[in-house]
Amino acid sequence: MLSERVPEANAAGPSTALMRKAYARWAPVYDVVYDKLTEPAARAAVEAAAEHGPRVLEAGVGTGLSLGYYPKGSFVCGVDLSEDMLKRARNKVRRRGLTHVRGLQVMDVCRLGYADNSFDAVVAQFLITLVPDPEAALSEFLRVVRPGGGIVLANHFGQTDGPMARVEEIVAPLCTKIGWSSDFKSTRIEAWARRNGVEFSGVAPTFPGGFFKILRMRKAG
Ligand SMILES: C[S@@+](CC[C@H](N)C(=O)[O-])C[C@H]1O[C@@H](n2cnc3c(N)ncnc32)[C@H](O)[C@@H]1O
C-alpha cells in the first residue's frame, strides 16, 4: 500500500540522543501517567487526521496510546526514535488485534523513510516541541503528505507573552532533560506554514481546560 524508501541513518545530534535516553526511562510508566490525560486530545487529533483519508502516519507514535482510536478501514504507520516506546506499541497492536496498524518502525521524524505523497495525513501528538529541528520535521510531514492532505499536531504550546511565558522559558532546560517542553510557541508553526504555502486551519483548545491544543494544517493541492 505504502511505498517506502530505505531509511537513511538517523541524525544523532545531542538532543536526539537525549530524547532517546529520556524515553527509555519513560517507557515503563508512560501509559500510567499519560493515558487518561492525553486521551481527549489524542481522539480529537486522530479524528481530524482521519477526515483526510485512511492512510495516516503517526509521527512519534510512542507506546501507541492512540492507535486504537482509528476508524475501521484505516492504514496506519507509526514511527518513533525510541525502541523502548515502540516495543510497547507493538505489544498493544498484537494484544488488541489492531490490524489497521501496518508498521511501527524506529525512525527520526526529520528523516522519514517514505516516498513523497505517501499519506493522506500525518499526525504528531506531543512530539513537535521535542524535536531538535521542528521545521525539518514539518517539512518532512509536508513531503510525505499528498496534495490536499492534512498535518495535525496535538500539544501544549507555550504562552506568547505575560508572566507565565517567562516562567515557561525559565523551566525549559529542565523540561528538555526529562523529555518535556514548556516554552515552544505555536506561532513558530504558523510562521513555518506561511513560508511554505501551507494552509493553517487553526488551533482548537482541548482537555484539560485548553492546556492541550489541536493544530490543523492542509497541504495545497
Ligand atoms: C511525549 S511522547 C508522545 C508519544 C505519543 N505520540 C503519545 O501521544 O502518547 C514523545 C515521543 O516522541 C518521540 N520522539 C522524540 N523526538 C523524536 C524524533 N526526532 N523522531 C521520532 N520520534 C521522536 C519520543 O521517543 C516519544 O516516544
Short mmCIF file of C-alpha atoms and ligand atoms in Angstrom, two decimals:
data_model
loop_
_atom_site.label_atom_id
_atom_site.label_comp_id
_atom_site.label_asym_id
_atom_site.label_seq_id
_atom_site.Cartn_x
_atom_site.Cartn_y
_atom_site.Cartn_z
CA MET A 1 0.00 0.00 0.00
CA LEU A 2 2.69 2.48 1.00
CA SER A 3 5.84 2.82 -0.99
CA GLU A 4 8.85 3.10 1.30
CA ARG A 5 12.36 4.34 0.72
CA VAL A 6 15.20 2.73 2.58
CA PRO A 7 15.59 4.97 5.66
CA GLU A 8 18.85 6.83 5.91
CA ALA A 9 20.82 6.74 9.14
CA ASN A 10 19.09 8.79 11.83
CA ALA A 11 20.52 12.18 12.73
CA ALA A 12 22.17 11.61 16.08
CA GLY A 13 22.53 15.12 17.45
CA PRO A 14 22.83 15.52 21.23
CA SER A 15 19.13 16.44 21.60
CA THR A 16 18.06 13.34 19.70
CA ALA A 17 20.27 11.23 21.96
CA LEU A 18 18.78 12.99 24.98
CA MET A 19 15.24 12.22 23.80
CA ARG A 20 16.09 8.55 23.29
CA LYS A 21 17.53 8.38 26.80
CA ALA A 22 14.58 10.25 28.33
CA TYR A 23 12.01 7.99 26.65
CA ALA A 24 13.87 4.80 27.57
CA ARG A 25 13.17 5.92 31.16
CA TRP A 26 9.58 6.98 30.45
CA ALA A 27 8.59 3.84 28.54
CA PRO A 28 7.69 1.54 31.51
CA VAL A 29 5.45 4.16 33.20
CA TYR A 30 4.32 6.23 30.22
CA ASP A 31 0.83 4.79 29.83
CA VAL A 32 0.04 5.05 33.54
CA VAL A 33 0.97 8.74 33.59
CA TYR A 34 -0.38 9.88 30.21
CA ASP A 35 -3.20 7.65 29.02
CA LYS A 36 -6.17 9.43 30.64
CA LEU A 37 -4.56 12.86 30.49
CA THR A 38 -3.95 12.80 26.74
CA GLU A 39 -6.93 10.70 25.60
CA PRO A 40 -9.28 13.57 24.63
CA ALA A 41 -6.54 15.34 22.64
CA ALA A 42 -5.45 12.09 21.02
CA ARG A 43 -9.01 11.22 19.99
CA ALA A 44 -9.54 14.72 18.55
CA ALA A 45 -6.24 14.57 16.64
CA VAL A 46 -7.00 11.13 15.20
CA GLU A 47 -10.48 12.24 14.15
CA ALA A 48 -9.05 15.33 12.42
CA ALA A 49 -6.40 13.25 10.62
CA ALA A 50 -8.88 10.56 9.54
CA GLU A 51 -11.03 13.23 7.81
CA HIS A 52 -8.34 13.43 5.13
CA GLY A 53 -8.44 9.73 4.26
CA PRO A 54 -7.40 6.30 5.53
CA ARG A 55 -3.61 6.42 5.10
CA VAL A 56 -2.14 8.04 8.19
CA LEU A 57 1.39 8.39 9.53
CA GLU A 58 1.70 8.73 13.33
CA ALA A 59 4.95 10.60 13.85
CA GLY A 60 6.38 9.96 17.32
CA VAL A 61 3.83 7.22 17.95
CA GLY A 62 5.42 6.33 21.31
CA THR A 63 3.70 3.46 23.10
CA GLY A 64 0.81 3.66 20.64
CA LEU A 65 -1.77 5.11 23.04
CA SER A 66 -3.89 6.47 20.16
CA LEU A 67 -3.63 3.50 17.78
CA GLY A 68 -6.95 2.10 18.99
CA TYR A 69 -8.84 5.32 18.13
CA TYR A 70 -8.63 5.00 14.32
CA PRO A 71 -11.80 4.24 12.38
CA LYS A 72 -12.31 0.94 10.57
CA GLY A 73 -10.58 0.81 7.20
CA SER A 74 -7.59 2.95 8.25
CA PHE A 75 -4.00 2.10 7.29
CA VAL A 76 -1.72 3.49 9.97
CA CYS A 77 2.08 3.54 10.07
CA GLY A 78 3.91 4.72 13.16
CA VAL A 79 7.49 5.86 13.67
CA ASP A 80 9.46 6.79 16.76
CA LEU A 81 13.06 7.30 17.83
CA SER A 82 12.68 5.10 20.88
CA GLU A 83 12.74 1.33 20.50
CA ASP A 84 11.67 1.10 24.17
CA MET A 85 8.46 3.03 23.43
CA LEU A 86 7.83 1.17 20.15
CA LYS A 87 8.16 -2.21 21.85
CA ARG A 88 5.12 -1.29 23.93
CA ALA A 89 3.23 -0.07 20.87
CA ARG A 90 3.89 -3.39 19.10
CA ASN A 91 2.62 -5.32 22.14
CA LYS A 92 -0.59 -3.26 22.11
CA VAL A 93 -1.13 -3.92 18.41
CA ARG A 94 -0.70 -7.65 18.98
CA ARG A 95 -2.76 -7.86 22.18
CA ARG A 96 -5.67 -5.78 20.86
CA GLY A 97 -5.61 -7.11 17.30
CA LEU A 98 -5.18 -3.65 15.76
CA THR A 99 -4.92 -4.91 12.19
CA HIS A 100 -5.16 -1.39 10.72
CA VAL A 101 -1.64 -0.72 12.03
CA ARG A 102 0.60 -1.61 9.09
CA GLY A 103 4.04 -0.92 10.51
CA LEU A 104 5.88 0.52 13.52
CA GLN A 105 9.46 1.50 12.86
CA VAL A 106 12.36 3.23 14.54
CA MET A 107 12.83 6.43 12.56
CA ASP A 108 13.74 10.08 13.12
CA VAL A 109 10.83 12.28 12.03
CA CYS A 110 13.34 14.68 10.49
CA ARG A 111 14.39 11.96 8.01
CA LEU A 112 11.34 9.95 7.10
CA GLY A 113 11.94 6.86 5.01
CA TYR A 114 8.74 7.22 2.95
CA ALA A 115 8.20 8.35 -0.60
CA ASP A 116 6.63 11.74 -1.38
CA ASN A 117 2.79 11.91 -1.11
CA SER A 118 2.52 8.53 0.68
CA PHE A 119 -0.14 9.55 3.22
CA ASP A 120 -3.49 11.32 3.44
CA ALA A 121 -2.44 12.80 6.77
CA VAL A 122 0.41 12.98 9.24
CA VAL A 123 -0.48 13.28 12.91
CA ALA A 124 2.05 14.15 15.59
CA GLN A 125 0.89 14.14 19.19
CA PHE A 126 3.09 15.60 21.91
CA LEU A 127 6.10 15.43 19.60
CA ILE A 128 6.85 18.59 17.65
CA THR A 129 8.12 20.61 20.63
CA LEU A 130 10.66 17.86 21.45
CA VAL A 131 12.33 17.66 18.05
CA PRO A 132 15.71 19.40 17.71
CA ASP A 133 14.71 20.84 14.31
CA PRO A 134 10.89 21.16 14.24
CA GLU A 135 10.88 22.91 10.85
CA ALA A 136 12.79 19.98 9.32
CA ALA A 137 10.21 17.60 10.77
CA LEU A 138 7.31 19.71 9.46
CA SER A 139 8.92 19.80 6.02
CA GLU A 140 9.18 16.01 6.07
CA PHE A 141 5.50 15.77 7.05
CA LEU A 142 4.65 18.05 4.15
CA ARG A 143 6.72 15.97 1.74
CA VAL A 144 5.08 12.63 2.65
CA VAL A 145 1.51 14.02 2.69
CA ARG A 146 -0.38 14.04 -0.61
CA PRO A 147 -1.58 17.35 -2.05
CA GLY A 148 -4.74 18.33 -0.18
CA GLY A 149 -3.77 16.10 2.76
CA GLY A 150 -3.52 17.16 6.39
CA ILE A 151 -0.94 17.72 9.09
CA VAL A 152 -2.41 17.55 12.59
CA LEU A 153 -0.49 18.37 15.76
CA ALA A 154 -1.62 17.87 19.36
CA ASN A 155 0.46 19.56 22.02
CA HIS A 156 0.82 22.01 24.83
CA PHE A 157 2.19 25.24 23.39
CA GLY A 158 3.87 27.95 25.44
CA GLN A 159 2.28 31.34 26.14
CA THR A 160 3.37 34.09 23.75
CA ASP A 161 3.68 36.78 26.45
CA GLY A 162 2.98 37.65 30.09
CA PRO A 163 4.47 36.29 33.35
CA MET A 164 3.59 32.66 32.52
CA ALA A 165 5.63 32.88 29.31
CA ARG A 166 8.67 33.94 31.41
CA VAL A 167 8.17 31.02 33.84
CA GLU A 168 7.90 28.59 30.92
CA GLU A 169 11.16 29.93 29.49
CA ILE A 170 12.96 29.57 32.85
CA VAL A 171 11.94 25.94 33.37
CA ALA A 172 12.51 24.97 29.70
CA PRO A 173 16.05 23.49 30.11
CA LEU A 174 14.87 21.24 32.94
CA CYS A 175 11.83 20.17 30.91
CA THR A 176 14.04 19.23 27.95
CA LYS A 177 16.14 16.94 30.18
CA ILE A 178 13.10 14.87 31.14
CA GLY A 179 11.61 14.78 27.65
CA TRP A 180 9.08 17.60 28.04
CA SER A 181 8.82 21.06 26.58
CA SER A 182 7.36 24.19 28.16
CA ASP A 183 8.06 27.27 26.06
CA PHE A 184 7.60 26.25 22.40
CA LYS A 185 5.09 28.63 20.80
CA SER A 186 2.52 27.70 18.17
CA THR A 187 3.38 30.95 16.34
CA ARG A 188 6.59 29.22 15.22
CA ILE A 189 4.50 26.62 13.40
CA GLU A 190 2.22 29.28 11.90
CA ALA A 191 5.32 31.07 10.57
CA TRP A 192 6.58 27.81 9.00
CA ALA A 193 3.16 27.25 7.40
CA ARG A 194 3.16 30.77 5.92
CA ARG A 195 6.67 30.36 4.50
CA ASN A 196 5.75 27.03 2.89
CA GLY A 197 2.35 27.91 1.45
CA VAL A 198 0.59 25.55 3.85
CA GLU A 199 -2.96 26.44 4.84
CA PHE A 200 -3.14 26.91 8.61
CA SER A 201 -6.66 25.89 9.57
CA GLY A 202 -6.44 26.95 13.21
CA VAL A 203 -5.76 25.95 16.79
CA ALA A 204 -8.51 24.37 18.92
CA PRO A 205 -8.19 24.09 22.70
CA THR A 206 -8.89 20.72 24.29
CA PHE A 207 -8.74 18.91 27.65
CA PRO A 208 -7.58 19.75 30.27
CA GLY A 209 -9.05 23.27 30.26
CA GLY A 210 -7.48 24.19 26.92
CA PHE A 211 -3.96 23.28 28.12
CA PHE A 212 -3.53 20.96 25.13
CA LYS A 213 -4.31 22.22 21.65
CA ILE A 214 -5.09 20.65 18.27
CA LEU A 215 -3.44 22.43 15.41
CA ARG A 216 -4.55 21.68 11.86
CA MET A 217 -2.84 22.37 8.54
CA ARG A 218 -3.57 21.40 4.95
CA LYS A 219 -1.14 20.90 2.08
CA ALA A 220 -2.09 22.87 -1.03
CA GLY A 221 -3.39 20.93 -4.00
C1 LIG B 1 5.57 12.71 24.71
S1 LIG B 1 5.88 11.26 23.77
C2 LIG B 1 4.37 11.16 22.82
C3 LIG B 1 4.07 9.78 22.33
C4 LIG B 1 2.73 9.60 21.64
N1 LIG B 1 2.62 10.44 20.48
C5 LIG B 1 1.61 9.90 22.60
O1 LIG B 1 0.88 10.89 22.39
O2 LIG B 1 1.43 9.15 23.56
C6 LIG B 1 7.03 11.84 22.56
C7 LIG B 1 7.54 10.73 21.65
O3 LIG B 1 8.27 11.34 20.59
C8 LIG B 1 9.41 10.56 20.31
N2 LIG B 1 10.40 11.41 19.62
C9 LIG B 1 11.10 12.47 20.12
N3 LIG B 1 11.87 13.00 19.14
C10 LIG B 1 11.68 12.25 18.03
C11 LIG B 1 12.22 12.28 16.70
N4 LIG B 1 13.12 13.21 16.33
N5 LIG B 1 11.79 11.34 15.81
C12 LIG B 1 10.88 10.38 16.17
N6 LIG B 1 10.34 10.31 17.42
C13 LIG B 1 10.74 11.23 18.33
C14 LIG B 1 9.84 10.06 21.69
O4 LIG B 1 10.68 8.92 21.58
C15 LIG B 1 8.49 9.77 22.35
O5 LIG B 1 8.08 8.44 22.11
#
